[in-house]
Short mmCIF file of C-alpha atoms in Angstrom, two decimals:
data_model
loop_
_atom_site.label_atom_id
_atom_site.label_comp_id
_atom_site.label_asym_id
_atom_site.label_seq_id
_atom_site.Cartn_x
_atom_site.Cartn_y
_atom_site.Cartn_z
CA UNK A 1 0.00 0.00 0.00
CA UNK A 2 1.34 3.46 -0.75
CA UNK A 3 2.66 5.57 2.07
CA UNK A 4 0.28 8.54 1.95
CA UNK A 5 -2.79 6.28 1.86
CA UNK A 6 -1.31 4.36 4.78
CA UNK A 7 -1.05 7.57 6.81
CA UNK A 8 -4.50 8.96 5.99
CA UNK A 9 -6.68 5.85 5.99
CA UNK A 10 -6.57 5.15 9.74
CA UNK A 11 -8.32 8.52 10.27
CA UNK A 12 -11.17 7.93 7.84
CA UNK A 13 -13.56 6.21 10.31
CA UNK A 14 -13.25 9.13 12.75
CA UNK A 15 -13.73 11.67 9.95
CA UNK A 16 -16.89 9.85 8.85
CA UNK A 17 -18.18 9.79 12.40
CA UNK A 18 -17.57 13.51 12.87
CA UNK A 19 -19.13 14.41 9.52
CA UNK A 20 -22.16 12.25 10.19
CA UNK A 21 -22.66 13.64 13.69
CA UNK A 22 -22.50 17.17 12.27
CA UNK A 23 -24.87 16.56 9.38
CA UNK A 24 -26.96 13.52 10.43
CA UNK A 25 -27.14 12.68 6.75
CA UNK A 26 -25.49 9.51 5.47
CA UNK A 27 -24.72 10.55 1.87
CA UNK A 28 -24.01 14.18 2.71
CA UNK A 29 -21.52 13.14 5.38
CA UNK A 30 -19.63 10.83 3.03
CA UNK A 31 -19.60 13.56 0.35
CA UNK A 32 -18.01 15.84 2.90
CA UNK A 33 -15.40 13.24 3.83
CA UNK A 34 -14.67 12.54 0.19
CA UNK A 35 -14.08 16.25 -0.48
CA UNK A 36 -11.89 16.38 2.59
CA UNK A 37 -9.76 13.44 1.43
CA UNK A 38 -9.42 14.79 -2.11
CA UNK A 39 -8.38 18.12 -0.76
CA UNK A 40 -5.88 16.59 1.63
CA UNK A 41 -4.31 14.72 -1.29
CA UNK A 42 -4.09 17.82 -3.46
CA UNK A 43 -2.73 19.82 -0.52
CA UNK A 44 -0.40 17.10 0.75
CA UNK A 45 2.71 18.98 -0.39
CA UNK A 46 1.62 22.04 1.63
CA UNK A 47 1.27 20.09 4.86
CA UNK A 48 3.71 21.06 7.55
CA UNK A 49 6.10 18.19 8.18
CA UNK A 50 5.77 16.76 11.64
CA UNK A 51 2.45 18.53 12.15
CA UNK A 52 -0.53 16.77 13.67
CA UNK A 53 -2.04 14.91 10.70
CA UNK A 54 -5.27 14.15 12.53
CA UNK A 55 -5.86 17.80 13.44
CA UNK A 56 -4.96 18.82 9.89
CA UNK A 57 -7.55 16.46 8.40
CA UNK A 58 -10.22 17.62 10.85
CA UNK A 59 -9.39 21.24 9.98
CA UNK A 60 -9.95 20.59 6.28
CA UNK A 61 -13.20 18.76 7.00
CA UNK A 62 -14.42 21.48 9.30
CA UNK A 63 -13.64 24.27 6.82
CA UNK A 64 -15.54 22.42 4.12
CA UNK A 65 -18.47 21.97 6.51
CA UNK A 66 -18.57 25.68 7.36
CA UNK A 67 -18.23 26.54 3.71
CA UNK A 68 -21.15 24.26 2.85
CA UNK A 69 -23.29 25.82 5.57
CA UNK A 70 -22.58 29.31 4.27
CA UNK A 71 -23.45 28.24 0.77
CA UNK A 72 -26.71 26.65 1.88
CA UNK A 73 -27.58 29.80 3.76
CA UNK A 74 -26.89 31.88 0.66
CA UNK A 75 -28.94 29.60 -1.55
CA UNK A 76 -31.70 29.48 0.99
CA UNK A 77 -32.68 26.31 2.78
CA UNK A 78 -34.17 23.68 0.55
CA UNK A 79 -35.39 21.00 2.90
CA UNK A 80 -38.41 18.83 2.35
CA UNK A 81 -41.00 18.56 5.06
CA UNK A 82 -40.50 14.79 4.86
CA UNK A 83 -36.85 15.16 5.66
CA UNK A 84 -37.54 17.22 8.74
CA UNK A 85 -39.97 14.63 10.04
CA UNK A 86 -37.43 11.91 9.32
CA UNK A 87 -34.76 13.63 11.35
CA UNK A 88 -37.00 14.18 14.31
CA UNK A 89 -38.14 10.58 14.47
CA UNK A 90 -35.42 8.01 13.81
CA UNK A 91 -36.77 4.69 12.55
CA UNK A 92 -35.33 2.57 15.31
CA UNK A 93 -36.16 3.49 18.86
CA UNK A 94 -36.28 0.62 21.34
CA UNK A 95 -37.12 1.67 24.89
CA UNK A 96 -33.67 0.89 26.22
CA UNK A 97 -32.00 3.36 23.86
CA UNK A 98 -34.37 6.17 24.62
CA UNK A 99 -31.91 8.18 26.70
CA UNK A 100 -29.11 7.61 24.22
CA UNK A 101 -31.27 8.80 21.36
CA UNK A 102 -32.16 11.87 23.34
CA UNK A 103 -28.48 12.75 23.65
CA UNK A 104 -27.91 12.82 19.90
CA UNK A 105 -31.07 14.79 19.27
CA UNK A 106 -30.06 17.19 21.98
CA UNK A 107 -26.62 17.60 20.42
CA UNK A 108 -28.28 18.26 17.10
CA UNK A 109 -30.24 21.13 18.57
CA UNK A 110 -27.07 22.91 19.70
CA UNK A 111 -25.73 25.80 17.60
CA UNK A 112 -23.21 24.49 15.04
CA UNK A 113 -20.14 26.00 16.76
CA UNK A 114 -21.00 24.39 20.09
CA UNK A 115 -21.84 21.07 18.43
CA UNK A 116 -18.47 21.01 16.67
CA UNK A 117 -16.51 21.68 19.86
CA UNK A 118 -18.40 19.06 21.82
CA UNK A 119 -17.88 16.40 19.15
CA UNK A 120 -14.20 17.17 18.65
CA UNK A 121 -13.35 17.10 22.34
CA UNK A 122 -15.73 14.50 23.75
CA UNK A 123 -16.03 12.05 20.90
CA UNK A 124 -12.91 12.55 18.78
CA UNK A 125 -10.75 13.10 21.84
CA UNK A 126 -8.88 16.11 20.46
CA UNK A 127 -6.95 18.17 22.98
CA UNK A 128 -8.23 21.71 23.62
CA UNK A 129 -5.26 23.07 21.66
CA UNK A 130 -5.95 20.82 18.68
CA UNK A 131 -9.68 21.66 18.75
CA UNK A 132 -8.79 25.37 18.84
CA UNK A 133 -6.59 24.91 15.78
CA UNK A 134 -9.25 22.95 13.91
CA UNK A 135 -11.88 25.60 14.60
CA UNK A 136 -9.52 28.54 14.17
CA UNK A 137 -10.44 30.09 17.53
CA UNK A 138 -8.51 30.75 20.76
CA UNK A 139 -8.43 28.03 23.43
CA UNK A 140 -10.50 30.22 25.74
CA UNK A 141 -13.28 30.19 23.16
CA UNK A 142 -13.11 26.41 22.94
CA UNK A 143 -13.49 26.18 26.73
CA UNK A 144 -16.40 28.57 26.91
CA UNK A 145 -18.23 26.98 23.97
CA UNK A 146 -17.75 23.62 25.61
CA UNK A 147 -19.23 24.69 28.90
CA UNK A 148 -22.12 26.44 27.14
CA UNK A 149 -22.77 23.29 25.10
CA UNK A 150 -22.84 21.17 28.25
CA UNK A 151 -25.08 23.55 30.08
CA UNK A 152 -27.54 23.44 27.24
CA UNK A 153 -27.36 19.65 26.96
CA UNK A 154 -28.09 19.27 30.65
CA UNK A 155 -31.09 21.50 30.34
CA UNK A 156 -32.37 19.64 27.30
CA UNK A 157 -32.15 16.16 28.77
CA UNK A 158 -33.50 17.07 32.18
CA UNK A 159 -36.30 19.33 30.95
CA UNK A 160 -39.87 18.07 31.24
CA UNK A 161 -41.44 17.08 27.88
CA UNK A 162 -42.91 20.07 26.01
CA UNK A 163 -46.61 20.64 26.59
CA UNK A 164 -48.96 19.32 23.93
CA UNK A 165 -49.94 22.08 21.55
CA UNK A 166 -53.55 23.01 21.72
CA UNK A 167 -55.44 24.98 19.23
CA UNK A 168 -56.71 28.25 20.58
CA UNK A 169 -59.71 29.82 18.95
CA UNK B 1 1.05 32.94 42.97
CA UNK B 2 1.29 29.24 42.34
CA UNK B 3 -1.15 27.67 39.87
CA UNK B 4 -2.47 25.41 42.61
CA UNK B 5 -3.59 28.47 44.60
CA UNK B 6 -5.81 29.91 41.87
CA UNK B 7 -9.53 29.79 42.60
CA UNK B 8 -11.39 27.00 40.79
CA UNK B 9 -12.80 28.17 37.47
CA UNK B 10 -15.34 26.91 34.95
CA UNK B 11 -12.38 25.85 32.76
CA UNK B 12 -11.07 23.61 35.57
CA UNK B 13 -14.44 21.93 35.84
CA UNK B 14 -14.66 21.43 32.08
CA UNK B 15 -11.15 19.95 32.02
CA UNK B 16 -12.08 17.71 34.96
CA UNK B 17 -15.01 16.23 33.00
CA UNK B 18 -12.75 15.64 30.00
CA UNK B 19 -9.96 14.07 32.06
CA UNK B 20 -7.67 16.88 30.92
CA UNK B 21 -7.10 18.64 34.22
CA UNK B 22 -3.38 19.31 34.80
CA UNK B 23 -2.10 17.45 37.91
CA UNK B 24 -1.28 20.66 39.78
CA UNK B 25 -5.00 21.53 39.76
CA UNK B 26 -6.26 18.16 41.04
CA UNK B 27 -6.17 19.06 44.73
CA UNK B 28 -7.86 22.40 44.30
CA UNK B 29 -10.70 20.89 42.25
CA UNK B 30 -11.14 17.90 44.57
CA UNK B 31 -11.40 20.19 47.59
CA UNK B 32 -13.87 22.40 45.78
CA UNK B 33 -16.08 19.48 44.76
CA UNK B 34 -16.14 18.07 48.30
CA UNK B 35 -17.46 21.41 49.48
CA UNK B 36 -19.93 21.72 46.57
CA UNK B 37 -21.74 18.42 46.10
CA UNK B 38 -24.28 19.92 43.67
CA UNK B 39 -21.43 20.85 41.32
CA UNK B 40 -20.07 17.34 41.69
CA UNK B 41 -23.48 16.04 40.66
CA UNK B 42 -23.57 18.34 37.65
CA UNK B 43 -20.19 17.09 36.50
CA UNK B 44 -21.32 13.50 36.91
CA UNK B 45 -24.26 14.25 34.60
CA UNK B 46 -21.89 15.86 32.07
CA UNK B 47 -19.73 12.78 32.16
CA UNK B 48 -22.64 10.40 31.66
CA UNK B 49 -23.88 12.49 28.74
CA UNK B 50 -20.43 12.35 27.19
CA UNK B 51 -20.29 8.57 27.62
CA UNK B 52 -23.75 8.19 26.12
CA UNK B 53 -22.74 10.32 23.14
CA UNK B 54 -19.57 8.32 22.55
CA UNK B 55 -21.48 5.08 22.83
CA UNK B 56 -24.15 6.26 20.40
CA UNK B 57 -21.55 7.25 17.79
CA UNK B 58 -19.27 4.27 18.27
CA UNK B 59 -21.03 2.12 15.67
CA UNK B 60 -20.55 4.85 13.05
CA UNK B 61 -16.78 4.61 13.33
CA UNK B 62 -16.94 0.83 13.23
CA UNK B 63 -18.82 0.65 9.94
CA UNK B 64 -16.79 -0.59 6.98
CA UNK B 65 -15.47 2.37 4.98
CA UNK B 66 -17.26 2.80 1.61
CA UNK B 67 -15.07 2.14 -1.43
CA UNK B 68 -15.33 5.74 -2.61
CA UNK B 69 -13.54 6.84 0.56
CA UNK B 70 -10.60 4.49 0.05
CA UNK B 71 -7.57 6.76 -0.11
CA UNK B 72 -5.51 4.18 -2.00
CA UNK B 73 -8.15 4.06 -4.76
CA UNK B 74 -8.41 7.84 -4.89
CA UNK B 75 -4.64 8.06 -5.24
CA UNK B 76 -4.68 5.56 -8.10
CA UNK B 77 -7.34 7.69 -9.84
CA UNK B 78 -5.29 10.81 -9.36
CA UNK B 79 -2.19 9.15 -10.77
CA UNK B 80 -4.18 8.07 -13.82
CA UNK B 81 -5.46 11.57 -14.50
CA UNK B 82 -1.99 12.98 -13.85
CA UNK B 83 -0.52 10.68 -16.50
CA UNK B 84 -3.21 11.93 -18.84
CA UNK B 85 -2.24 15.53 -18.12
CA UNK B 86 1.39 14.70 -18.82
CA UNK B 87 0.39 13.09 -22.11
CA UNK B 88 -1.50 16.27 -23.06
CA UNK B 89 1.45 18.39 -22.00
CA UNK B 90 3.78 16.25 -24.10
CA UNK B 91 1.47 16.66 -27.09
CA UNK B 92 1.27 20.39 -26.50
CA UNK B 93 5.05 20.81 -26.27
CA UNK B 94 5.43 18.94 -29.53
CA UNK B 95 3.02 21.36 -31.09
CA UNK B 96 5.10 24.23 -29.69
CA UNK B 97 8.32 22.71 -31.05
CA UNK B 98 6.79 22.46 -34.51
CA UNK B 99 5.52 26.01 -34.20
CA UNK B 100 8.92 27.32 -33.16
CA UNK B 101 10.64 25.59 -36.06
CA UNK B 102 8.26 27.28 -38.45
CA UNK B 103 8.98 30.73 -37.03
CA UNK B 104 6.10 30.79 -34.59
CA UNK B 105 4.36 34.12 -34.95
CA UNK B 106 3.33 34.28 -31.33
CA UNK B 107 6.97 34.70 -30.26
CA UNK B 108 6.93 38.26 -31.42
CA UNK B 109 4.53 39.38 -28.80
CA UNK B 110 5.16 36.86 -26.03
CA UNK B 111 8.78 37.89 -25.65
CA UNK B 112 10.01 34.31 -25.81
CA UNK B 113 8.56 31.07 -24.56
CA UNK B 114 7.68 30.60 -20.89
CA UNK B 115 10.20 28.75 -18.76
CA UNK B 116 9.33 25.06 -18.74
CA UNK B 117 8.03 23.00 -15.84
CA UNK B 118 10.31 22.55 -12.85
CA UNK B 119 11.39 26.18 -12.82
CA UNK B 120 8.06 27.43 -14.08
CA UNK B 121 7.33 29.10 -10.77
CA UNK B 122 10.48 31.24 -10.96
CA UNK B 123 9.36 32.90 -14.21
CA UNK B 124 5.92 33.31 -12.73
CA UNK B 125 7.35 34.93 -9.60
CA UNK B 126 9.52 37.30 -11.65
CA UNK B 127 6.54 38.49 -13.71
CA UNK B 128 4.53 39.00 -10.53
CA UNK B 129 7.42 40.91 -8.97
CA UNK B 130 7.60 43.36 -11.87
CA UNK B 131 3.86 43.87 -11.68
CA UNK B 132 4.14 44.43 -7.93
CA UNK B 133 6.95 46.97 -8.35
CA UNK B 134 5.10 48.83 -11.07
CA UNK B 135 1.77 49.19 -9.35
CA UNK B 136 2.35 49.04 -5.60
CA UNK B 137 4.05 52.47 -5.66
CA UNK B 138 1.26 54.03 -7.74
CA UNK B 139 -0.59 56.70 -5.76
CA UNK B 140 -3.26 57.92 -8.13
CA UNK B 141 -4.02 54.79 -10.17
CA UNK B 142 -2.96 51.69 -8.23
CA UNK B 143 -5.86 49.70 -9.67
CA UNK B 144 -8.24 49.79 -12.61
CA UNK B 145 -11.30 48.66 -10.71
CA UNK B 146 -11.69 49.67 -7.10
CA UNK B 147 -12.74 47.46 -4.19
CA UNK B 148 -16.08 49.28 -4.06
CA UNK B 149 -16.93 47.40 -7.26
CA UNK B 150 -15.70 44.07 -5.99
CA UNK B 151 -18.44 42.01 -7.58
CA UNK B 152 -17.86 43.58 -10.98
CA UNK B 153 -14.10 43.11 -10.56
CA UNK B 154 -14.51 39.44 -9.81
CA UNK B 155 -16.87 38.91 -12.77
CA UNK B 156 -14.65 40.83 -15.17
CA UNK B 157 -11.42 39.08 -14.20
CA UNK B 158 -13.13 35.67 -14.21
CA UNK B 159 -14.36 36.34 -17.73
CA UNK B 160 -10.95 37.36 -18.99
CA UNK B 161 -9.11 34.53 -17.20
CA UNK B 162 -11.80 32.13 -18.42
CA UNK B 163 -11.89 30.79 -14.92
CA UNK B 164 -13.88 31.74 -11.86
CA UNK B 165 -11.77 34.02 -9.69
CA UNK B 166 -12.91 34.48 -6.12
CA UNK B 167 -11.37 37.46 -4.40
CA UNK B 168 -9.89 36.24 -1.11
CA UNK B 169 -10.91 38.13 1.99
CA UNK B 170 -7.73 38.90 3.96
CA UNK B 171 -9.16 41.55 6.26
CA UNK B 172 -10.09 39.50 9.34
CA UNK B 173 -6.98 37.36 9.48
CA UNK B 174 -4.33 39.80 8.30
CA UNK B 175 -5.86 43.26 8.42
CA UNK B 176 -5.39 43.58 4.67
CA UNK B 177 -8.20 45.41 2.92
CA UNK B 178 -8.82 45.01 -0.80
CA UNK B 179 -7.79 48.08 -2.81
CA UNK B 180 -8.94 46.68 -6.15
CA UNK B 181 -7.52 44.92 -9.18
CA UNK B 182 -6.39 45.12 -12.76
CA UNK B 183 -5.80 43.03 -15.84
CA UNK B 184 -2.29 42.49 -17.21
CA UNK B 185 -0.88 40.93 -20.38
CA UNK B 186 0.96 37.63 -19.82
CA UNK B 187 2.31 36.23 -23.06
CA UNK B 188 -0.52 34.57 -24.92
CA UNK B 189 -2.68 34.75 -21.80
CA UNK B 190 -3.79 37.38 -19.36
CA UNK B 191 -3.08 37.76 -15.68
CA UNK B 192 -5.08 39.31 -12.88
CA UNK B 193 -3.48 41.48 -10.23
CA UNK B 194 -5.33 42.10 -6.98
CA UNK B 195 -4.04 44.66 -4.54
CA UNK B 196 -4.50 44.83 -0.77
CA UNK B 197 -3.29 47.35 1.79
CA UNK B 198 -2.94 47.30 5.56
CA UNK B 199 -3.73 50.14 7.95
CA UNK B 200 -0.35 51.81 7.44
CA UNK B 201 -0.61 51.71 3.66
CA UNK B 202 1.74 48.76 3.01
CA UNK B 203 0.63 46.98 -0.11
CA UNK B 204 0.38 43.33 -0.97
CA UNK B 205 -0.40 42.05 -4.45
CA UNK B 206 -1.83 38.74 -5.56
CA UNK B 207 -0.98 37.75 -9.11
CA UNK B 208 -3.00 35.02 -10.85
CA UNK B 209 -2.55 33.61 -14.32
CA UNK B 210 -3.70 30.54 -16.20
CA UNK B 211 -1.84 28.40 -18.70
CA UNK B 212 0.66 26.96 -16.23
CA UNK B 213 1.39 23.26 -15.99
CA UNK B 214 2.17 20.97 -13.12
CA UNK B 215 1.73 21.51 -9.44
CA UNK B 216 4.20 22.97 -6.97
CA UNK B 217 4.48 23.73 -3.29
CA UNK B 218 4.85 27.31 -2.04
CA UNK B 219 8.17 28.67 -3.32
CA UNK B 220 9.87 31.59 -1.68
CA UNK B 221 11.84 34.25 -3.57
CA UNK B 222 13.12 37.60 -2.40
CA UNK B 223 14.31 40.57 -4.40
CA UNK B 224 15.39 43.62 -2.46
CA UNK B 225 12.81 44.21 0.22
CA UNK B 226 10.01 42.46 -1.65
CA UNK B 227 9.27 38.84 -0.77
CA UNK B 228 7.17 36.50 -2.88
CA UNK B 229 5.57 33.12 -2.52
CA UNK B 230 4.66 31.45 -5.80
CA UNK B 231 2.84 28.20 -6.42
CA UNK B 232 1.08 26.41 -9.26
CA UNK B 233 -2.05 24.38 -8.83
CA UNK B 234 -4.35 22.86 -11.39
CA UNK B 235 -3.06 24.89 -14.34
CA UNK B 236 -3.09 28.20 -12.51
CA UNK B 237 -0.10 30.12 -11.20
CA UNK B 238 -0.42 32.23 -8.04
CA UNK B 239 2.02 34.70 -6.51
CA UNK B 240 1.69 36.85 -3.41
CA UNK B 241 4.21 39.68 -3.16
CA UNK B 242 4.82 42.27 -0.45
CA UNK B 243 7.53 43.97 1.54
CA UNK B 244 6.75 41.72 4.47
CA UNK B 245 8.66 39.21 6.55
CA UNK B 246 8.77 35.72 5.18
CA UNK B 247 6.80 34.03 7.91
CA UNK B 248 3.86 36.40 7.75
CA UNK B 249 3.76 36.32 3.97
CA UNK B 250 3.77 32.53 4.08
CA UNK B 251 0.69 32.63 6.30
CA UNK B 252 -1.03 34.86 3.76
CA UNK B 253 0.03 32.52 0.94
CA UNK B 254 -1.36 29.52 2.80
CA UNK B 255 -4.67 31.25 3.46
CA UNK B 256 -4.96 32.29 -0.18
CA UNK B 257 -4.10 28.84 -1.50
CA UNK B 258 -6.69 27.33 0.81
CA UNK B 259 -9.29 29.76 -0.41
CA UNK B 260 -8.63 28.93 -4.08
CA UNK B 261 -8.49 25.25 -3.35
CA UNK B 262 -11.85 25.43 -1.65
CA UNK B 263 -13.19 27.12 -4.75
CA UNK B 264 -11.79 24.35 -6.95
CA UNK B 265 -13.51 21.69 -4.84
CA UNK B 266 -16.71 23.70 -5.01
CA UNK B 267 -16.70 24.00 -8.78
CA UNK B 268 -15.92 20.30 -9.19
CA UNK B 269 -18.90 19.51 -7.00
CA UNK B 270 -21.09 21.79 -9.09
CA UNK B 271 -20.34 19.78 -12.25
#
């Protein structure tokens, strides 16, 4: 196997996980990862030797994600009603996984910058410094986004269920 | 004051949840949590949420990787298309050789053929340097189209370069505001020159021209007080030039190359 592929491939599962957790869309996430890998190959010669490859790959992925979000915002959201319903109600929901499912849904409802920090630190195990580099923000910002994200998560999972909407005439 | 004497902060608590608390803070945090059981409880909830999240996403990382994300296959594809490019380049250079033998008319106004691949960036950097020297000292007419007409500038230059040219935004990261841009002759092709200036009036130019071959890393060249970084990517040559220290200019060059690369990915996706 060639050397560059050997260096990058071990990171692909984590990149897919991060992309999927950000987008919650199977094909969209793999598109994002594919773009990220293509870009890392075309930029390979610009990579700093001895730099953190994992953080570098996550930086590329994250920039592409932000770029995609900006573009979608510019083009206006084009989401089907069906898709929204799909996202809110995953097909598989056995009782035992109820809490777990709530966590992911709760994470999804966080603002994108908080979601990214939480996933990079808690799931991808990046150090605060590496996460700061990936997101292009100071470490202090990483810390404060993280504690805001957690505060919000706590509130979401401990909050009583929303009241049933009633029609008022 | 010693770090272990600092009052416990929100950042300590966050680091505690993540298992990233530096050892010299352990005692302070432990003492604090003993005195504040409700905070301890809160952190326990944070930790269980983190574990639940990791558990939920674990299966995603364990899935087999789809074939289209196999780096080895992507590399093989790239090598194939690279060989194709080389074949085209070889055909093109043969055409040039034949043209030269027959007294190629274009020579008269190109001022000689471009340097060939390998040192291609050096010729590119020299042309960009002359453009920089000519226009960066200009007070009354530094640019043809001013930054206030940025959209028009981008459309015009894209049309003449026959390639979409995004104008990189260097204001947030480097404090460089766009002054404007102009079109320049470049042998059989045209080049675009964008100019930026910082708060104290120092100018940086970005030179872009098509018709290059190959791909290079960032190459540094210095002439007098002006530094340049030149690189070639996907048939386009780029040069940033400014009287600026090497390290800072390299940061600008990296940011610009990333911006253009992003654009290339975007246009490929749009196909």
